[in-house]
Short mmCIF file of C-alpha atoms and ligand atoms in Angstrom, two decimals:
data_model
loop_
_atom_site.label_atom_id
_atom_site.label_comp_id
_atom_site.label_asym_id
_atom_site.label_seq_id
_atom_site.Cartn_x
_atom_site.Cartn_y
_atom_site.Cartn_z
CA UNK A 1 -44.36 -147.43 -21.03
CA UNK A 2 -45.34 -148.86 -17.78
CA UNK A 3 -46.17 -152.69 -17.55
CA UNK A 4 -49.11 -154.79 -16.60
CA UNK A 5 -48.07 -158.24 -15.66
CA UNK A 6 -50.60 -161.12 -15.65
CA UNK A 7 -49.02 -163.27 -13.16
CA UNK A 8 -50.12 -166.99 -12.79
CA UNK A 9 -50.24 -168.18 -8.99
CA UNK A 10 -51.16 -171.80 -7.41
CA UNK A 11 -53.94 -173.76 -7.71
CA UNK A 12 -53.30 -175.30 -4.58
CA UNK A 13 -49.19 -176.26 -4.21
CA UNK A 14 -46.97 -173.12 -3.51
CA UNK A 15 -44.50 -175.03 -5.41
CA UNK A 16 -46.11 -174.68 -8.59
CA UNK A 17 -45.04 -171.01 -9.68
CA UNK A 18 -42.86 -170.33 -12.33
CA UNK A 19 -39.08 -168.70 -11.87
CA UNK A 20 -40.03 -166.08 -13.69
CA UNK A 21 -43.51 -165.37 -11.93
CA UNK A 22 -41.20 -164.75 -9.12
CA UNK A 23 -38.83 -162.20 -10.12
CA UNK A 24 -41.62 -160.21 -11.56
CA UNK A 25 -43.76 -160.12 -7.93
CA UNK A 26 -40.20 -158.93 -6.60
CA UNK A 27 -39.28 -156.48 -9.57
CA UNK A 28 -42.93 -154.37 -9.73
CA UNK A 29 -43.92 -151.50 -8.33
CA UNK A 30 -47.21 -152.97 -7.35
CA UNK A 31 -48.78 -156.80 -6.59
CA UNK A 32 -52.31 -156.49 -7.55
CA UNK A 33 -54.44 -158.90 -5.21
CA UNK A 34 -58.14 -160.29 -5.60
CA UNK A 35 -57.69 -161.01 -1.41
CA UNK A 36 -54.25 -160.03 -0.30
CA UNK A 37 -54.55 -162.24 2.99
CA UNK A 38 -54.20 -165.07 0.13
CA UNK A 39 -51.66 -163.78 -1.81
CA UNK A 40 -49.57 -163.06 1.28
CA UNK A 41 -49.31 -166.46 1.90
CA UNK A 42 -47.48 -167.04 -1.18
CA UNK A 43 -45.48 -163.88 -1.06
CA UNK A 44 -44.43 -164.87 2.19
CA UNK A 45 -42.95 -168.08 1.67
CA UNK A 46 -40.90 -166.69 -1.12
CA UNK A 47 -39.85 -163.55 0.95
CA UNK A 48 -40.93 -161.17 -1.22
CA UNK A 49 -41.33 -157.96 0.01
CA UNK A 50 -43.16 -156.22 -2.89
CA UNK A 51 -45.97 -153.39 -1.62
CA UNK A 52 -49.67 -154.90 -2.02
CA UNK A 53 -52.97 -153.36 -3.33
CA UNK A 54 -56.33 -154.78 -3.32
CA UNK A 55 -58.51 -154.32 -6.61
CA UNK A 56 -61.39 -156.65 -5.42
CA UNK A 57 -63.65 -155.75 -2.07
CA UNK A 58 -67.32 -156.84 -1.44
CA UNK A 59 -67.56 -158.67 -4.70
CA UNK A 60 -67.02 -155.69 -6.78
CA UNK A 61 -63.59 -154.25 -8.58
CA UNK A 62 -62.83 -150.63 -6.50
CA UNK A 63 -59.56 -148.69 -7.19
CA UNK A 64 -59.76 -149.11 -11.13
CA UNK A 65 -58.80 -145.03 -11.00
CA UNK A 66 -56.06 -145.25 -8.27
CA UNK A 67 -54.47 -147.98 -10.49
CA UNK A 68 -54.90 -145.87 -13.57
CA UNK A 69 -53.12 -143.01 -12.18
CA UNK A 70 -50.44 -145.21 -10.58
CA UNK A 71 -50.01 -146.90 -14.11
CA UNK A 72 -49.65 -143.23 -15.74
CA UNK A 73 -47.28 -142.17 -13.64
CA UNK A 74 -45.36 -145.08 -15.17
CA UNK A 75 -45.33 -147.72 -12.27
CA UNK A 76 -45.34 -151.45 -12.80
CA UNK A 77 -47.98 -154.14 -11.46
CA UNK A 78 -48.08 -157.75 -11.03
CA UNK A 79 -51.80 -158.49 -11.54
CA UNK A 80 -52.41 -161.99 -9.38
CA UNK A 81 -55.51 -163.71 -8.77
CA UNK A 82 -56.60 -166.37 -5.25
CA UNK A 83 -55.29 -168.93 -7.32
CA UNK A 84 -54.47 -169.86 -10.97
CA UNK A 85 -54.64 -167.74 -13.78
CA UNK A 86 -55.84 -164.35 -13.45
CA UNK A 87 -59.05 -162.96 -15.63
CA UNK A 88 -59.77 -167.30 -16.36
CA UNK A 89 -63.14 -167.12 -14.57
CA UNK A 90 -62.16 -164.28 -12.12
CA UNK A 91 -62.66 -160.66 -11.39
CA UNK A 92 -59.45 -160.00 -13.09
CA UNK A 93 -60.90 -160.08 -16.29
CA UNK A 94 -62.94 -157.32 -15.86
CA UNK A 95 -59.68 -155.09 -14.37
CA UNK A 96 -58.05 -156.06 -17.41
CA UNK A 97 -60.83 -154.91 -19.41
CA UNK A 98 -61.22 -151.37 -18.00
CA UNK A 99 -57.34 -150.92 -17.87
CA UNK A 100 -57.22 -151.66 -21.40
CA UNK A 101 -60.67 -149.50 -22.26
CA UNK A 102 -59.10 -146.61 -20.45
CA UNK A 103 -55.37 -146.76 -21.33
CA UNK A 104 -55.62 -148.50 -24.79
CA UNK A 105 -51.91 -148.80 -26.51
CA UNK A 106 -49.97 -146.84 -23.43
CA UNK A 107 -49.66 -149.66 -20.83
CA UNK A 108 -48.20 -152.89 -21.83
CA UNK A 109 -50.09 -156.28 -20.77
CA UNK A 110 -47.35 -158.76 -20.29
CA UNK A 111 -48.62 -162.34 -19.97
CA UNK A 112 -46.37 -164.72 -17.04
CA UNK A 113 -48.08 -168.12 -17.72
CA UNK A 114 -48.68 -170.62 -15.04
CA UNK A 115 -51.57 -173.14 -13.51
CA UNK A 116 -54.89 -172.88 -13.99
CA UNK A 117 -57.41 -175.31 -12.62
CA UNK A 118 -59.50 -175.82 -16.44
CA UNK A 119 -56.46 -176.94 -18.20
CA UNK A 120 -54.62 -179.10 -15.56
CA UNK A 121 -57.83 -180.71 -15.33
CA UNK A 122 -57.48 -181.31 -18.66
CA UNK A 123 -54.34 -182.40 -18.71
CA UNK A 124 -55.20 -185.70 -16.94
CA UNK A 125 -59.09 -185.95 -18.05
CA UNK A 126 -57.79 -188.72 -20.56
CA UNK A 127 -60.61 -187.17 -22.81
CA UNK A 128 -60.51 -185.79 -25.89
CA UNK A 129 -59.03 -182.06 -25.57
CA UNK A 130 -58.22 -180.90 -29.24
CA UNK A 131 -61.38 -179.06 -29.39
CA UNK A 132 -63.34 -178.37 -25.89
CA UNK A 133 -65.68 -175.69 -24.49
CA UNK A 134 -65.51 -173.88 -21.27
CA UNK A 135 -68.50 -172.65 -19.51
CA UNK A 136 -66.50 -171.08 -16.58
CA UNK A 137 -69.45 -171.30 -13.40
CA UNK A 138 -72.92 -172.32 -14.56
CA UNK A 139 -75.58 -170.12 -14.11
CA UNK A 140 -77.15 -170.62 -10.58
CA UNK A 141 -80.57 -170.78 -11.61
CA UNK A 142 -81.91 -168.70 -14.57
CA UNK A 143 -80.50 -170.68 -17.66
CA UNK A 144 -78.46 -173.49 -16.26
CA UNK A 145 -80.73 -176.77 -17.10
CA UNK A 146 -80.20 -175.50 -20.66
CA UNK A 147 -76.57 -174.92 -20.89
CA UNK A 148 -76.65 -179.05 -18.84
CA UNK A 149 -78.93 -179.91 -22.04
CA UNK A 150 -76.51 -177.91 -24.42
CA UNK A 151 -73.60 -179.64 -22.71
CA UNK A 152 -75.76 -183.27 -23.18
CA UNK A 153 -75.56 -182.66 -26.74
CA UNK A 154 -72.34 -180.92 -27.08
CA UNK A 155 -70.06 -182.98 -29.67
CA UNK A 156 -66.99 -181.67 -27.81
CA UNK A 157 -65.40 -181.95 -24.51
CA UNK A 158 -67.42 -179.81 -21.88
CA UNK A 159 -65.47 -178.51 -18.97
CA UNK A 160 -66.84 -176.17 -16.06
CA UNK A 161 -65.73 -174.88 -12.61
CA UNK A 162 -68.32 -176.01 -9.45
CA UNK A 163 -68.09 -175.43 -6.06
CA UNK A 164 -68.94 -177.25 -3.04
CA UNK A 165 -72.51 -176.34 -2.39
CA UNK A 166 -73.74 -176.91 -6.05
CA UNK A 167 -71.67 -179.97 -6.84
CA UNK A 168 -74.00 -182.84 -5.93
CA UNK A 169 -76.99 -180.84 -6.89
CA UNK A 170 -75.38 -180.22 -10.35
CA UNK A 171 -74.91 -183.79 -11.24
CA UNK A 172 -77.88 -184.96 -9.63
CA UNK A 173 -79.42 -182.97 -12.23
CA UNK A 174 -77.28 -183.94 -15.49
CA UNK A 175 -78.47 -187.26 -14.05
CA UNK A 176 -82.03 -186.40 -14.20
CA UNK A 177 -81.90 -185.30 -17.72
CA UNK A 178 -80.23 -188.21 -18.90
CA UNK A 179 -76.56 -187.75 -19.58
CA UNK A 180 -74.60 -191.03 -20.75
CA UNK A 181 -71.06 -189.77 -21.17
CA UNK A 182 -68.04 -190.60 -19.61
CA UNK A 183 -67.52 -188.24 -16.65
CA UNK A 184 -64.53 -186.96 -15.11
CA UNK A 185 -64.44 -184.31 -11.21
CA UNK A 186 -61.14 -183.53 -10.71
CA UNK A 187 -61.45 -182.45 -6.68
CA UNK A 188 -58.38 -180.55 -5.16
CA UNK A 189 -55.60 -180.30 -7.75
CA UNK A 190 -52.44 -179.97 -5.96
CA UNK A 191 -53.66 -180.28 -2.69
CA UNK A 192 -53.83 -182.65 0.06
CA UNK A 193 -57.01 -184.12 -0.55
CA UNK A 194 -56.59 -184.05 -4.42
CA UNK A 195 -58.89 -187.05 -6.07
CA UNK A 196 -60.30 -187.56 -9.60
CA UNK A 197 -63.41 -189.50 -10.29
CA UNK A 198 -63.76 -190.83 -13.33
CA UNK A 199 -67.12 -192.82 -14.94
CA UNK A 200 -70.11 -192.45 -15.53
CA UNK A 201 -72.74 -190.33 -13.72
CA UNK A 202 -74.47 -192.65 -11.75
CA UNK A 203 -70.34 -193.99 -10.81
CA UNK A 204 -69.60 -191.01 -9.75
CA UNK A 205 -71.65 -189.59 -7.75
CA UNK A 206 -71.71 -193.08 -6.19
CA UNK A 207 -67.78 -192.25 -5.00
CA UNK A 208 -68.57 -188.47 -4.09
CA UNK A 209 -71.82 -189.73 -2.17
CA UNK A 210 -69.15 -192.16 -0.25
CA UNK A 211 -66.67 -189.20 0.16
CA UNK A 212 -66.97 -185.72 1.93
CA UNK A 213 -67.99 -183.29 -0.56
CA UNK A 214 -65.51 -180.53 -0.29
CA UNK A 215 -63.68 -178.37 -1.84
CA UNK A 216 -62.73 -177.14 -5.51
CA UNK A 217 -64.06 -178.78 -8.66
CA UNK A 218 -63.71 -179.23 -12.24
CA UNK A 219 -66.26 -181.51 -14.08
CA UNK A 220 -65.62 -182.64 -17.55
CA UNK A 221 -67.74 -184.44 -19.73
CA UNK A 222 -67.30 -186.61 -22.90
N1 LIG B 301 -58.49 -168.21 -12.41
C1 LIG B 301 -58.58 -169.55 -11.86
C2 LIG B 301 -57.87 -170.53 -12.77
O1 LIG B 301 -57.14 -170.09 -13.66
O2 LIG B 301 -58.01 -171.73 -12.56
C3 LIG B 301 -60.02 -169.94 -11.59
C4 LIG B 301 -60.68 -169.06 -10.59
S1 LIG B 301 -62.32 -169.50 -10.22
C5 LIG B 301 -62.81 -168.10 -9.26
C6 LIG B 301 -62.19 -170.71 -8.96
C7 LIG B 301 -62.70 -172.08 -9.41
O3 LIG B 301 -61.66 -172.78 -10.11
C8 LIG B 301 -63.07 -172.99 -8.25
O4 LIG B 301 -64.39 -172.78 -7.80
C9 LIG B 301 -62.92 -174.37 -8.87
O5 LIG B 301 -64.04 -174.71 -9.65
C10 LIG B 301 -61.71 -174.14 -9.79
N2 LIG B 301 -60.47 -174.48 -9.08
C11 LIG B 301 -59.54 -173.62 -8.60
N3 LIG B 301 -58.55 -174.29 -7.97
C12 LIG B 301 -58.86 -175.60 -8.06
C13 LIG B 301 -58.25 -176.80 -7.61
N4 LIG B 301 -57.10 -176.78 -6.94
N5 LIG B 301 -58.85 -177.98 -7.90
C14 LIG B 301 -60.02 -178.02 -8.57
N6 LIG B 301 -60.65 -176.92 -9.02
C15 LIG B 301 -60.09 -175.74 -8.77
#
């Protein structure tokens, strides 16, 4: 039965991928990429030689039947996203979903864990994490001042991806509408300008105000 691999990359530090995340890119038939400019980065600085195929282009998944085939003529892949863990918040889920829809019980999906940005964030939050919810990336308009209400009131840990442009706007907002718990922004895992702010809202956006908004972000609220 061929093999699926979901292979955990980087958030940010090529050093952070697992032994075994690399013998898999180098054993399969196939590396799967979102971009594979980005992933050839990583497969570069390993050395690993391992043919590439795009399943993302112009925000939407092509090749879903050219990967079919390829996986019913019995060839591995190594399914990788731009960074962290594929299908977490990323257009591999929805491969994953239509592999699985078409092929059902005759390919094998083979987890090879690894970073992703929601749980490292986590990891150092220092707030509670035994029960949390993830929101992945808030609505951009339609819907989000009620998920920042819902995550107001929310009697567990909130956590949700932001990027650059929204961030300020975002918590400018939560702000607005009141919000009184602790606060943490991880910024940058792994990378050179890594920083966590932790505090309330009007602390933090005090330091990100100070600081050049840029880059990656996880907020997590109390
Ligand atoms: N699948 C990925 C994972 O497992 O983390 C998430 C992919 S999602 C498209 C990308 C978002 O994850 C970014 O916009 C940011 O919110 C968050 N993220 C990824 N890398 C990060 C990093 N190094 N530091 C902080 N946030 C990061």
């Amino acid at each position: 039965m061929s093999k699926l691999y979901i292979v955990a990359t980087p958030i940010g530090n090529l050093e952070d991928i697992t032994l075994r995340a690399l013998r898999i890119l180098k054993e399969v038939d196939f590396v799967l990429c979102e971009d594979t400019r980005v992933t050839k980065v990583l497969l570069n600085k390993y050395e690993i030689k391992t043919a590439t195929l795009s399943y993302f282009q112009h925000s939407k998944i092509t090749k879903v039947n050219k990967i079919i085939d390829l996986l019913k003529k019995g060839n591995d892949f190594a399914l990788v996203s731009d960074a962290g863990t594929p299908g977490i918040s990323d257009p591999g889920n929805k491969l994953i979903e239509q592999v699985i829809g078409v092929l059902k019980n005759s390919v094998e999906i083979i987890t090879i864990p690894g970073p992703s940005a929601v749980v490292s964030a986590l990891s150092i939050s220092g707030l509670p994490t035994d029960k949390f919810i993830f929101y992945g990336f808030l609505p951009h308009k339609k819907g989000k001042e009620k998920i920042l209400q819902e995550i107001i009131n929310n009697k567990f840990t909130s956590v949700f991806y932001e990027s650059t442009h929204r961030i300020l706007k975002t918590l400018n907002k939560l702000q607005e509408l009141g919000l009184t718990k602790q606060v943490v922004i991880c910024r940058e895992l792994t990378k050179k300008f890594e920083t966590v702010y932790r505090g309330t809202i009007d602390e933090v956006l005090k330091q990100l105000n100070n600081d050049t908004i840029k880059g990656e972000f996880v907020v997590i609220i109390n």
